[in-house]
XYZ file of C-alpha atoms in Angstrom:
680
model
C -1.443 0.186 -15.714
C -4.525 -1.711 -16.847
C -6.500 -1.259 -13.653
C -10.101 -0.488 -14.493
C -12.314 1.593 -12.248
C -15.505 -0.182 -11.282
C -18.667 1.018 -9.601
C -20.209 -1.984 -7.891
C -23.989 -1.874 -7.724
C -25.092 -5.458 -6.985
C -28.806 -5.999 -7.360
C -29.217 -7.025 -3.739
C -27.890 -3.631 -2.672
C -29.855 -1.465 -5.061
C -32.785 -0.789 -2.865
C -35.130 1.863 -4.139
C -37.164 4.613 -2.691
C -38.630 4.202 0.752
C -41.777 6.189 0.240
C -42.117 7.597 3.725
C -43.104 11.095 2.778
C -39.908 13.096 2.913
C -36.855 10.885 3.253
C -34.950 8.121 1.602
C -32.953 5.551 3.520
C -30.501 3.016 2.101
C -31.659 -0.064 3.952
C -33.777 -2.735 2.258
C -37.225 -3.205 3.751
C -37.352 -6.160 6.084
C -33.568 -6.657 6.210
C -31.739 -6.442 9.527
C -33.014 -5.818 13.002
C -35.492 -3.023 13.685
C -33.695 0.098 14.909
C -33.527 0.373 18.683
C -32.516 4.012 18.527
C -33.662 6.906 16.415
C -32.025 10.298 16.547
C -31.571 13.427 14.454
C -28.311 15.238 13.698
C -27.908 18.725 12.256
C -25.100 19.572 9.810
C -24.745 23.319 9.529
C -21.924 25.653 8.521
C -23.780 28.885 9.256
C -22.052 29.366 12.605
C -18.568 28.696 11.272
C -16.505 25.568 10.736
C -14.534 23.254 12.980
C -10.853 22.389 12.762
C -9.011 22.139 9.474
C -8.580 18.554 8.262
C -4.928 17.607 7.713
C -5.251 14.197 6.080
C -4.911 10.449 6.572
C -1.540 8.776 6.194
C 0.719 5.835 6.956
C 4.290 5.137 8.061
C 6.969 3.405 6.037
C 9.692 2.481 8.455
C 9.991 2.307 12.144
C 11.510 -0.288 11.164
C 12.145 -1.704 7.761
C 8.458 -2.375 7.123
C 8.710 -1.744 3.369
C 11.850 -3.861 3.056
C 10.493 -6.501 0.664
C 8.376 -4.156 -1.464
C 11.270 -2.826 -3.527
C 12.123 -6.309 -4.804
C 8.721 -6.939 -6.408
C 8.793 -7.244 -10.171
C 6.576 -5.153 -12.402
C 3.678 -4.792 -12.871
C 2.989 -5.972 -9.316
C 5.119 -3.363 -7.588
C 3.352 -0.524 -9.361
C -0.032 -2.060 -8.633
C 0.762 -2.108 -4.909
C 1.905 1.508 -5.052
C -1.269 2.494 -6.916
C -3.449 0.894 -4.231
C -1.605 2.919 -1.610
C -1.131 6.337 -3.186
C -3.064 6.877 -6.407
C -5.987 9.287 -5.924
C -9.477 7.802 -6.376
C -8.074 4.314 -6.746
C -7.537 2.600 -3.378
C -6.306 3.986 -0.061
C -5.463 7.302 -1.806
C -3.312 8.401 1.136
C -2.817 12.082 1.875
C 0.363 11.661 3.972
C 3.478 9.471 3.794
C 5.655 9.399 6.888
C 9.062 7.720 6.583
C 11.816 6.769 8.955
C 14.993 8.788 8.753
C 17.172 5.688 8.842
C 19.698 5.657 11.666
C 21.413 2.240 11.325
C 19.610 0.830 14.386
C 16.817 -1.657 15.038
C 13.502 0.169 14.944
C 10.918 -2.676 15.216
C 11.302 -5.165 12.342
C 14.769 -4.321 11.117
C 17.329 -1.592 10.609
C 17.192 1.151 7.999
C 20.468 2.615 6.730
C 21.485 6.159 7.560
C 22.411 8.764 4.986
C 25.456 9.425 7.202
C 26.965 6.293 8.749
C 29.868 8.518 9.829
C 30.350 12.243 10.222
C 32.283 12.643 6.968
C 30.043 10.238 5.034
C 26.987 11.324 3.057
C 24.978 9.131 0.701
C 21.387 9.956 -0.220
C 20.722 6.774 -2.172
C 20.806 4.222 0.638
C 17.706 2.299 1.542
C 14.340 2.598 -0.170
C 12.546 5.488 1.533
C 13.788 7.999 -1.080
C 12.407 5.777 -3.827
C 9.112 5.294 -1.989
C 8.607 9.039 -1.447
C 9.234 9.659 -5.146
C 6.764 6.948 -6.150
C 4.152 8.437 -3.815
C 4.721 11.920 -5.242
C 4.567 10.551 -8.782
C 1.052 9.294 -8.070
C -0.127 12.158 -5.892
C 1.945 15.350 -6.239
C 0.024 16.860 -3.299
C 0.933 14.123 -0.809
C 2.538 15.439 2.389
C 5.937 13.996 3.396
C 7.141 13.562 6.984
C 10.531 12.385 8.241
C 11.128 11.031 11.754
C 14.200 9.362 13.305
C 13.949 6.240 15.457
C 17.714 5.729 15.837
C 20.830 7.764 15.086
C 24.382 6.817 14.030
C 26.807 6.689 16.947
C 28.752 9.793 15.916
C 25.690 12.000 16.531
C 25.902 11.214 20.261
C 29.721 11.333 20.435
C 29.832 8.050 22.313
C 26.659 8.495 24.355
C 23.412 6.647 23.650
C 21.619 9.991 23.519
C 20.986 12.457 20.668
C 20.477 15.684 22.645
C 23.833 16.360 24.339
C 25.072 18.077 21.189
C 21.922 19.595 19.659
C 23.845 21.382 16.900
C 25.264 18.049 15.733
C 21.850 16.349 15.718
C 20.307 19.312 13.903
C 23.086 19.184 11.293
C 22.376 15.475 10.782
C 18.598 15.925 10.382
C 18.810 19.005 8.163
C 21.334 17.201 5.953
C 18.610 14.600 5.320
C 16.077 17.312 4.463
C 18.488 19.106 2.120
C 19.572 15.804 0.555
C 15.944 14.925 -0.168
C 15.649 18.133 -2.186
C 19.066 18.157 -3.824
C 19.193 14.540 -4.952
C 15.514 13.593 -5.294
C 13.654 16.908 -5.695
C 11.541 16.025 -2.656
C 10.149 18.766 -0.441
C 9.755 17.538 3.128
C 6.686 19.055 4.793
C 7.208 18.022 8.427
C 9.999 16.609 10.559
C 9.805 14.917 13.958
C 12.135 14.757 16.958
C 12.759 11.196 18.202
C 10.119 8.518 17.937
C 8.459 7.643 21.265
C 11.430 8.777 23.317
C 12.227 11.772 25.479
C 12.134 15.202 23.913
C 14.503 18.104 24.495
C 13.028 21.599 24.412
C 16.462 23.012 23.677
C 16.929 20.692 20.694
C 13.489 21.557 19.288
C 14.255 25.288 19.497
C 17.689 24.866 17.877
C 16.088 22.805 15.103
C 13.441 25.482 14.502
C 16.022 28.271 14.440
C 18.249 26.337 12.040
C 15.390 25.527 9.673
C 14.337 29.171 9.636
C 17.887 30.388 9.066
C 18.192 28.134 6.020
C 14.930 29.407 4.548
C 13.024 26.250 5.511
C 10.310 28.028 7.477
C 7.643 26.057 5.655
C 8.800 22.785 7.256
C 6.734 22.126 10.351
C 8.023 20.409 13.478
C 5.897 17.605 14.944
C 6.498 16.834 18.616
C 6.926 14.724 20.483
C 5.574 11.525 18.831
C 4.875 9.842 22.151
C 2.288 11.009 24.656
C 0.779 14.467 25.129
C 3.267 15.563 27.826
C 5.100 18.087 25.662
C 1.941 20.215 25.721
C 2.555 20.931 29.444
C 5.846 22.606 28.571
C 4.493 24.315 25.482
C 1.826 26.266 27.392
C 4.430 27.721 29.795
C 7.240 28.167 27.252
C 6.171 30.480 24.406
C 9.421 29.863 22.495
C 8.832 26.116 22.508
C 5.203 26.673 21.563
C 6.262 28.825 18.607
C 8.758 26.167 17.474
C 6.212 23.331 17.271
C 3.572 23.294 14.537
C 1.886 19.978 15.390
C 1.435 18.202 18.708
C 1.614 14.565 17.716
C 0.713 11.682 20.035
C 0.897 7.938 19.460
C -1.942 5.505 20.139
C -4.000 8.103 22.055
C -7.078 5.892 22.279
C -9.053 8.680 20.506
C -8.520 10.984 23.531
C -6.560 14.151 23.984
C -5.768 16.194 27.125
C -6.708 19.766 28.086
C -3.123 21.029 27.846
C -2.906 19.920 24.224
C -6.039 21.917 23.400
C -4.575 24.956 25.181
C -1.537 25.004 22.878
C -3.918 25.994 20.048
C -1.826 23.816 17.735
C -2.809 21.138 15.277
C -3.379 17.870 17.151
C -2.531 14.641 15.348
C -2.533 10.962 16.079
C 0.868 10.815 14.454
C 1.075 7.031 14.807
C -1.855 4.694 15.354
C -3.381 1.342 14.339
C -0.477 -1.241 14.522
C -3.152 -3.917 14.299
C -3.298 -7.168 12.326
C -4.922 -6.350 9.012
C -7.869 -8.734 9.135
C -11.436 -7.511 9.604
C -10.910 -6.669 13.276
C -8.006 -4.511 12.128
C -10.322 -2.896 9.605
C -12.853 -2.258 12.380
C -10.152 -0.694 14.568
C -9.094 1.578 11.703
C -12.661 2.599 10.838
C -13.427 3.503 14.438
C -10.311 5.580 15.142
C -10.377 7.419 11.813
C -13.616 9.029 12.962
C -13.275 9.031 16.713
C -9.786 10.533 16.870
C -11.542 13.722 15.802
C -14.918 13.178 17.471
C -13.362 12.421 20.881
C -9.955 14.045 20.603
C -9.979 16.932 18.095
C -7.221 15.178 16.125
C -7.203 16.283 12.518
C -4.829 13.654 11.145
C -4.389 9.948 11.801
C -1.313 8.091 10.548
C -1.200 4.291 10.474
C 1.782 2.176 11.375
C 2.393 0.731 8.967
C 1.896 1.493 5.297
C 2.335 -1.988 3.860
C 3.247 -5.246 5.586
C 6.278 -5.893 3.413
C 8.533 -7.699 5.887
C 8.760 -11.315 7.012
C 5.471 -12.093 8.721
C 7.075 -13.885 11.703
C 8.905 -10.718 12.737
C 7.186 -8.641 15.455
C 3.815 -7.150 14.473
C 3.556 -9.257 11.322
C 0.878 -8.063 8.887
C 0.207 -4.826 10.791
C 0.009 -2.866 7.536
C -2.855 -1.436 5.528
C -2.174 -4.193 2.974
C 0.167 -7.174 2.662
C 3.051 -7.539 0.182
C 5.588 -9.938 1.667
C 6.384 -12.231 -1.297
C 8.513 -10.447 -3.914
C 9.773 -13.848 -5.099
C 6.239 -14.844 -6.178
C 4.629 -11.452 -6.906
C 1.698 -12.275 -4.636
C 0.105 -9.527 -2.535
C -3.230 -8.935 -0.823
C -5.357 -5.801 -0.803
C -6.611 -6.048 2.776
C -9.791 -4.577 4.248
C -8.052 -1.504 5.810
C -7.285 -0.205 2.299
C -10.997 0.184 1.568
C -11.789 1.525 5.034
C -9.189 4.228 4.342
C -10.842 5.024 1.011
C -14.102 5.911 2.780
C -12.334 9.045 4.054
C -9.446 9.753 1.697
C -11.265 9.521 -1.618
C -13.842 12.113 -0.567
C -11.756 14.649 1.358
C -8.503 16.516 0.991
C -6.158 18.255 3.432
C -7.443 21.802 3.718
C -11.081 20.789 4.054
C -12.708 21.571 7.414
C -14.701 19.512 9.860
C -18.160 20.757 10.700
C -18.933 21.758 14.251
C -21.034 18.808 15.361
C -20.800 16.389 18.275
C -20.355 13.295 16.103
C -21.530 10.625 18.562
C -24.390 8.461 17.340
C -27.201 7.818 19.802
C -27.022 4.050 19.328
C -23.215 3.911 19.413
C -20.662 4.639 16.722
C -19.765 7.998 15.280
C -19.835 10.290 12.286
C -17.789 13.181 10.971
C -18.785 15.733 8.354
C -16.317 17.738 6.281
C -16.556 20.454 3.661
C -14.229 22.127 1.204
C -15.997 25.439 1.877
C -17.133 25.511 -1.749
C -20.365 23.602 -1.333
C -19.047 20.037 -1.188
C -19.974 17.875 1.785
C -18.711 14.467 2.901
C -20.150 12.488 5.806
C -18.403 9.344 7.117
C -20.342 7.112 9.527
C -19.045 4.079 11.440
C -20.905 1.686 13.741
C -18.063 -0.569 14.820
C -18.807 -2.857 17.756
C -16.360 -3.280 20.640
C -15.159 -6.818 19.921
C -14.801 -6.154 16.219
C -12.781 -2.940 16.459
C -10.131 -3.467 19.112
C -6.760 -2.021 18.202
C -3.539 -3.506 19.500
C -3.276 -0.580 21.933
C -4.467 1.035 24.138
C -7.056 -1.154 25.920
C -10.549 -0.373 24.670
C -13.175 0.371 27.360
C -16.445 -1.465 26.916
C -19.190 0.136 24.853
C -22.192 -1.119 22.924
C -23.571 -0.376 19.466
C -27.121 -1.118 18.324
C -29.066 -0.931 15.077
C -30.349 2.619 14.763
C -32.024 5.143 12.509
C -30.051 8.329 11.927
C -31.809 11.322 10.419
C -29.623 14.128 9.106
C -30.761 17.702 8.592
C -28.619 19.746 6.223
C -28.631 23.457 6.942
C -26.682 26.541 5.999
C -25.044 26.242 2.599
C -25.844 22.505 2.522
C -29.603 23.014 2.517
C -29.598 23.117 -1.269
C -27.872 19.722 -1.601
C -30.251 17.453 -3.502
C -28.271 14.229 -3.915
C -25.515 12.406 -2.035
C -23.426 9.583 -3.453
C -23.300 6.552 -1.160
C -20.383 4.178 -0.492
C -20.801 1.314 1.940
C -18.800 -1.365 3.761
C -20.169 -4.077 6.000
C -17.908 -6.210 8.196
C -19.717 -9.534 8.255
C -18.166 -11.165 11.299
C -21.137 -13.412 12.032
C -21.838 -14.442 8.447
C -18.282 -14.185 7.025
C -19.934 -12.172 4.249
C -18.132 -8.860 4.219
C -18.481 -6.221 1.551
C -16.050 -3.361 1.141
C -16.378 0.033 -0.491
C -19.391 -0.667 -2.645
C -21.213 2.146 -4.360
C -24.938 2.124 -3.656
C -27.811 4.068 -5.178
C -27.511 7.793 -4.416
C -29.559 9.291 -1.567
C -32.110 11.917 -2.594
C -32.228 14.695 -0.009
C -35.733 16.065 0.451
C -36.078 19.540 1.949
C -32.678 19.240 3.575
C -33.140 15.865 5.232
C -32.586 12.152 4.760
C -32.222 9.155 7.034
C -30.334 5.880 7.151
C -31.049 2.665 8.979
C -27.652 1.653 10.332
C -26.713 -1.853 11.358
C -23.727 -2.779 13.514
C -20.216 -2.957 11.980
C -20.883 -0.765 8.973
C -19.173 2.201 7.341
C -20.985 4.688 5.115
C -19.682 7.606 3.138
C -22.237 10.080 1.818
C -20.795 12.771 -0.385
C -21.490 15.357 -3.031
C -18.344 14.206 -4.846
C -18.714 11.818 -7.769
C -15.039 10.967 -8.141
C -14.784 7.848 -5.971
C -13.636 4.580 -7.521
C -12.922 1.077 -6.333
C -10.179 0.110 -8.718
C -9.317 -3.521 -9.170
C -6.071 -4.720 -10.717
C -5.745 -8.182 -12.258
C -5.060 -10.876 -9.683
C -1.374 -11.201 -8.796
C 0.360 -14.580 -9.108
C -0.517 -17.182 -6.457
C 1.280 -17.251 -3.123
C 4.497 -19.287 -3.028
C 6.952 -19.985 -0.199
C 10.455 -18.579 -0.371
C 12.472 -20.566 -2.963
C 13.966 -23.711 -1.454
C 17.085 -23.247 -3.576
C 18.283 -19.631 -3.453
C 21.551 -18.066 -4.591
C 22.968 -14.553 -4.689
C 26.481 -13.693 -5.858
C 25.923 -9.929 -5.394
C 27.489 -9.307 -8.816
C 25.698 -6.100 -9.697
C 27.672 -3.030 -10.691
C 24.921 -0.411 -10.364
C 22.311 -1.795 -7.973
C 18.957 0.033 -7.863
C 19.002 -0.239 -4.057
C 21.834 -0.424 -1.545
C 20.647 -3.706 -0.035
C 20.546 -7.150 -1.613
C 17.078 -8.582 -2.261
C 15.298 -10.412 0.551
C 18.002 -9.907 3.190
C 16.416 -8.225 6.214
C 19.002 -6.558 8.449
C 18.142 -6.880 12.156
C 21.268 -5.315 13.660
C 23.852 -3.553 11.542
C 23.563 -2.623 7.857
C 24.566 -4.920 4.988
C 25.212 -3.068 1.715
C 26.378 -3.850 -1.792
C 30.128 -3.184 -1.961
C 32.688 -2.941 -4.744
C 35.947 -4.387 -3.428
C 38.411 -2.741 -5.807
C 41.394 -4.303 -4.003
C 40.316 -7.844 -4.880
C 41.761 -9.058 -8.184
C 39.673 -12.224 -8.370
C 36.153 -13.456 -7.835
C 35.138 -11.169 -4.979
C 34.958 -7.706 -6.499
C 31.203 -7.401 -5.882
C 30.249 -8.366 -2.343
C 27.829 -7.661 0.487
C 29.466 -5.751 3.331
C 28.441 -5.039 6.915
C 29.258 -1.336 7.315
C 28.199 -0.161 10.799
C 31.270 -0.186 13.064
C 29.865 1.614 16.121
C 26.748 0.726 18.059
C 24.131 3.322 17.045
C 22.047 5.457 19.370
C 19.445 2.795 19.904
C 15.667 2.873 19.962
C 15.188 -0.747 20.992
C 17.672 -3.267 22.361
C 19.932 -3.936 19.381
C 22.090 -7.031 19.632
C 25.829 -6.662 20.225
C 26.325 -8.712 17.053
C 25.091 -7.758 13.582
C 22.709 -10.087 11.751
C 20.714 -10.172 8.523
C 18.031 -12.840 8.040
C 16.612 -14.364 4.872
C 14.352 -17.159 3.710
C 11.440 -19.174 5.024
C 10.782 -19.195 8.763
C 9.303 -22.704 8.408
C 12.582 -24.182 7.149
C 13.787 -27.116 9.249
C 16.406 -29.011 7.240
C 18.690 -26.940 5.049
C 22.247 -26.085 4.098
C 23.698 -22.564 4.060
C 26.933 -21.803 2.218
C 28.652 -18.423 2.044
C 32.086 -17.022 1.288
C 33.250 -14.783 4.151
C 35.972 -12.191 4.610
C 36.893 -10.948 8.083
C 38.283 -7.421 7.891
C 38.961 -6.812 11.570
C 42.221 -8.485 12.714
C 42.660 -10.243 16.070
C 39.091 -10.063 17.448
C 36.978 -9.977 14.259
C 34.510 -12.730 13.475
C 31.600 -13.740 11.245
C 28.906 -16.408 11.139
C 26.402 -18.187 8.996
C 23.288 -19.488 10.729
C 20.141 -21.545 10.346
C 16.859 -22.035 12.183
C 17.082 -18.415 13.359
C 13.945 -17.922 15.432
C 13.733 -14.217 16.189
C 14.408 -10.689 15.064
C 13.116 -7.163 15.325
C 12.904 -5.681 18.795
C 13.575 -9.156 20.228
C 16.815 -9.681 18.310
C 18.995 -9.898 21.445
C 17.271 -13.130 22.462
C 17.588 -14.760 19.028
C 18.328 -18.476 19.007
C 19.302 -20.822 16.197
C 22.366 -22.699 14.997
C 25.297 -20.291 14.561
C 28.594 -21.325 12.931
C 31.254 -18.751 13.832
C 34.846 -18.312 12.685
C 37.178 -15.761 14.216
C 40.299 -13.894 13.169
C 42.302 -15.574 15.948
C 41.980 -18.932 14.189
C 39.200 -20.431 16.311
C 35.602 -21.438 15.603
C 32.476 -21.944 17.650
C 29.047 -23.429 17.205
C 26.433 -21.761 19.391
C 22.708 -22.081 19.942
C 22.167 -18.351 20.185
C 23.204 -15.072 18.600
C 24.744 -13.839 21.851
C 27.199 -16.768 21.706
C 26.522 -17.880 25.265
C 25.212 -21.386 24.501
C 28.368 -23.064 23.165
C 27.706 -26.378 21.434
C 31.224 -26.947 20.049
C 34.473 -25.041 19.665
C 37.970 -25.574 18.330
C 40.655 -24.382 15.910
C 39.923 -23.470 12.312
C 43.020 -21.695 11.023
C 40.906 -18.830 9.651
C 42.534 -15.398 9.636
C 41.439 -11.890 8.701
C 41.880 -10.491 5.193
C 41.400 -13.788 3.413
C 38.372 -15.412 1.789
C 36.979 -18.636 3.209
C 33.839 -20.638 2.547
C 31.555 -21.672 5.411
C 28.907 -24.368 5.032
C 26.335 -25.124 7.721
C 24.106 -28.173 7.284
C 21.170 -28.919 9.601
C 19.233 -32.175 9.398
C 16.764 -33.135 12.106
C 18.551 -32.929 15.456
C 22.043 -32.866 13.996
C 24.231 -30.131 12.493
C 27.593 -30.186 10.717
C 29.984 -27.557 9.378
C 32.459 -27.374 6.525
C 35.334 -24.920 6.080
C 36.480 -24.472 2.482
C 34.679 -27.684 1.548
C 36.246 -29.854 4.262
C 34.534 -31.072 7.452
C 35.447 -28.923 10.438
C 32.855 -30.239 12.894
C 29.926 -32.635 12.651
C 27.064 -34.354 14.445
C 26.409 -31.570 16.922
C 23.063 -32.246 18.592
C 20.398 -29.571 18.102
C 17.385 -29.589 20.412
C 15.800 -26.256 19.521
C 14.668 -24.225 17.638
C 13.004 -26.668 15.261
C 12.740 -24.164 12.391
C 13.701 -20.649 11.335
C 15.432 -18.386 8.826
C 18.948 -18.501 7.442
C 21.272 -15.638 8.412
C 24.694 -14.061 8.116
C 26.396 -11.647 10.497
C 29.386 -10.497 12.489
C 30.754 -10.843 16.015
C 30.548 -7.101 16.697
C 29.982 -3.828 14.897
C 32.782 -4.372 12.392
C 33.513 -4.397 8.680
C 33.121 -7.827 7.084
C 32.223 -9.084 3.613
C 30.052 -11.901 2.283
C 29.802 -13.417 -1.185
C 28.216 -16.289 -3.084
C 25.421 -16.899 -0.624
C 23.496 -20.132 -1.228
C 20.766 -21.788 0.805
C 19.134 -25.084 -0.094
C 16.246 -26.477 1.911
C 14.935 -30.019 1.662
């Protein structure tokens, strides 16, 4: 990887000594407003340290958020991974949290389970195994977390609930943990319960007992990945309290509750951010990275999501630390949140400790100070204003931030610190002149003190460490829309991943399949493999669907060979102008061309099949290959079966644009081959 480390010291930012007797402040004379506030802050370890720092991380999954990343060609894929995981390079994440795929819709798609059925185990499905290995390759010390959003149907034995048979659910989760080790040499550090859904104290205790019995005592349980309510039960149930290592809450708004403190457990914001990754998103991230500890004693913050590597028009598009949603072109963007993350991650490590200090700045904003206990000190300061740091949730109460002078007094073992390295970011909302993660001239500490003149919407890191780097890879190729002429015959004997490139499953799971019973042209196919509705997290559709292409497509033709496996009531479709997915998949509209095993066909304006535009006889039966062609031009659509017109000139009023798609009538086996879409 030819990514050079650079230390940016532009002349305009190399301001020299401010000869004010005893202190040095990085702020050029005459630049910016005069400070309205001036206050002093003491950093001292003589009276002991604060809570242990557990690291900054991000989530891959919840749902299918890294879907497109795996299809990037080299060197671009490795560059993206370096920006995310490589120490002293970019975001340098300490934690990677992944979805334990459960075959159900979990926000922007479905992730395949390692056990579609009770007697089925496969630890090479999906891409989370690969991603964890790539993260470990770059940072062997990175912590790994697994959390389920959905579960295969067999876990609930027919009920949409994973806790009625806790032994079964525990068996399923521990199989994933053991599979990670056996097949990928991955040690899982923490496991969760059920993302943002009810918890079961009984299940948590059975999980803890089972982990311990198998010699997996080092794997911590995080609970309950929703609000703080589990802490109420933990303080009155010592067995539950012993079973849980981390109380994890989602989107806590930097606040905790007294009961959580009383558990005496680690407190984490185990999912946060979820905000569009522009500069407001960067401001949100900068503020909560500090204030989750300053206001809420939370020692880890984990962003949803790691990398926006899914179709942008799906829910929460571009809510990742960086953007990589064009594997067909190689284009990606290192967004501002990457460098905001670096302000903390490049100058701390899990196992450091926070100092005991209030952390609120007199003029608004916050700071945290951390030490490794061996003499190193890192201070991170943020002065994010209200309107420039709003996260997607929860609502942010009004506050104000003003220019201010902050004087720091270093005491205890830090009194002997003479120099601090300085890294700086400025979010230039008014001027559109932002700077990110620039190294400035070091601060000279004089008799244990120094000051800074802080403007609004800035981040500073001051540290004894000299290891920070802002690494820059060569520019990726320019952005390009999805190819207007795209084909996939799925003819790959040993695919590196279980899913075909660029298909994004929204309900059901579509996997490469070797059809050994076919003597002809359809040995290698794509097969929908989920035949029971999973234990859902969101409102999965009753039909399965996988989308692909350019959401802006208006006029295009989709052709695909199809094979219905379910006799009598089986059915499949090809579709165009598909307008929705993710957690809204049930309300998806488009133009859907269905054929059924009973010999009929339908054209509908929606995935649910309720808006019937045309219907009739097709002669299609199960267990035979047929070719469907759907053509959409302007307000008219037509369909071919095996190259011959079956219906034509159906009037289409809406949607006016959308993806192409394939899918099935229900949760059923069906195969697809020789997919081709051509847009004009």
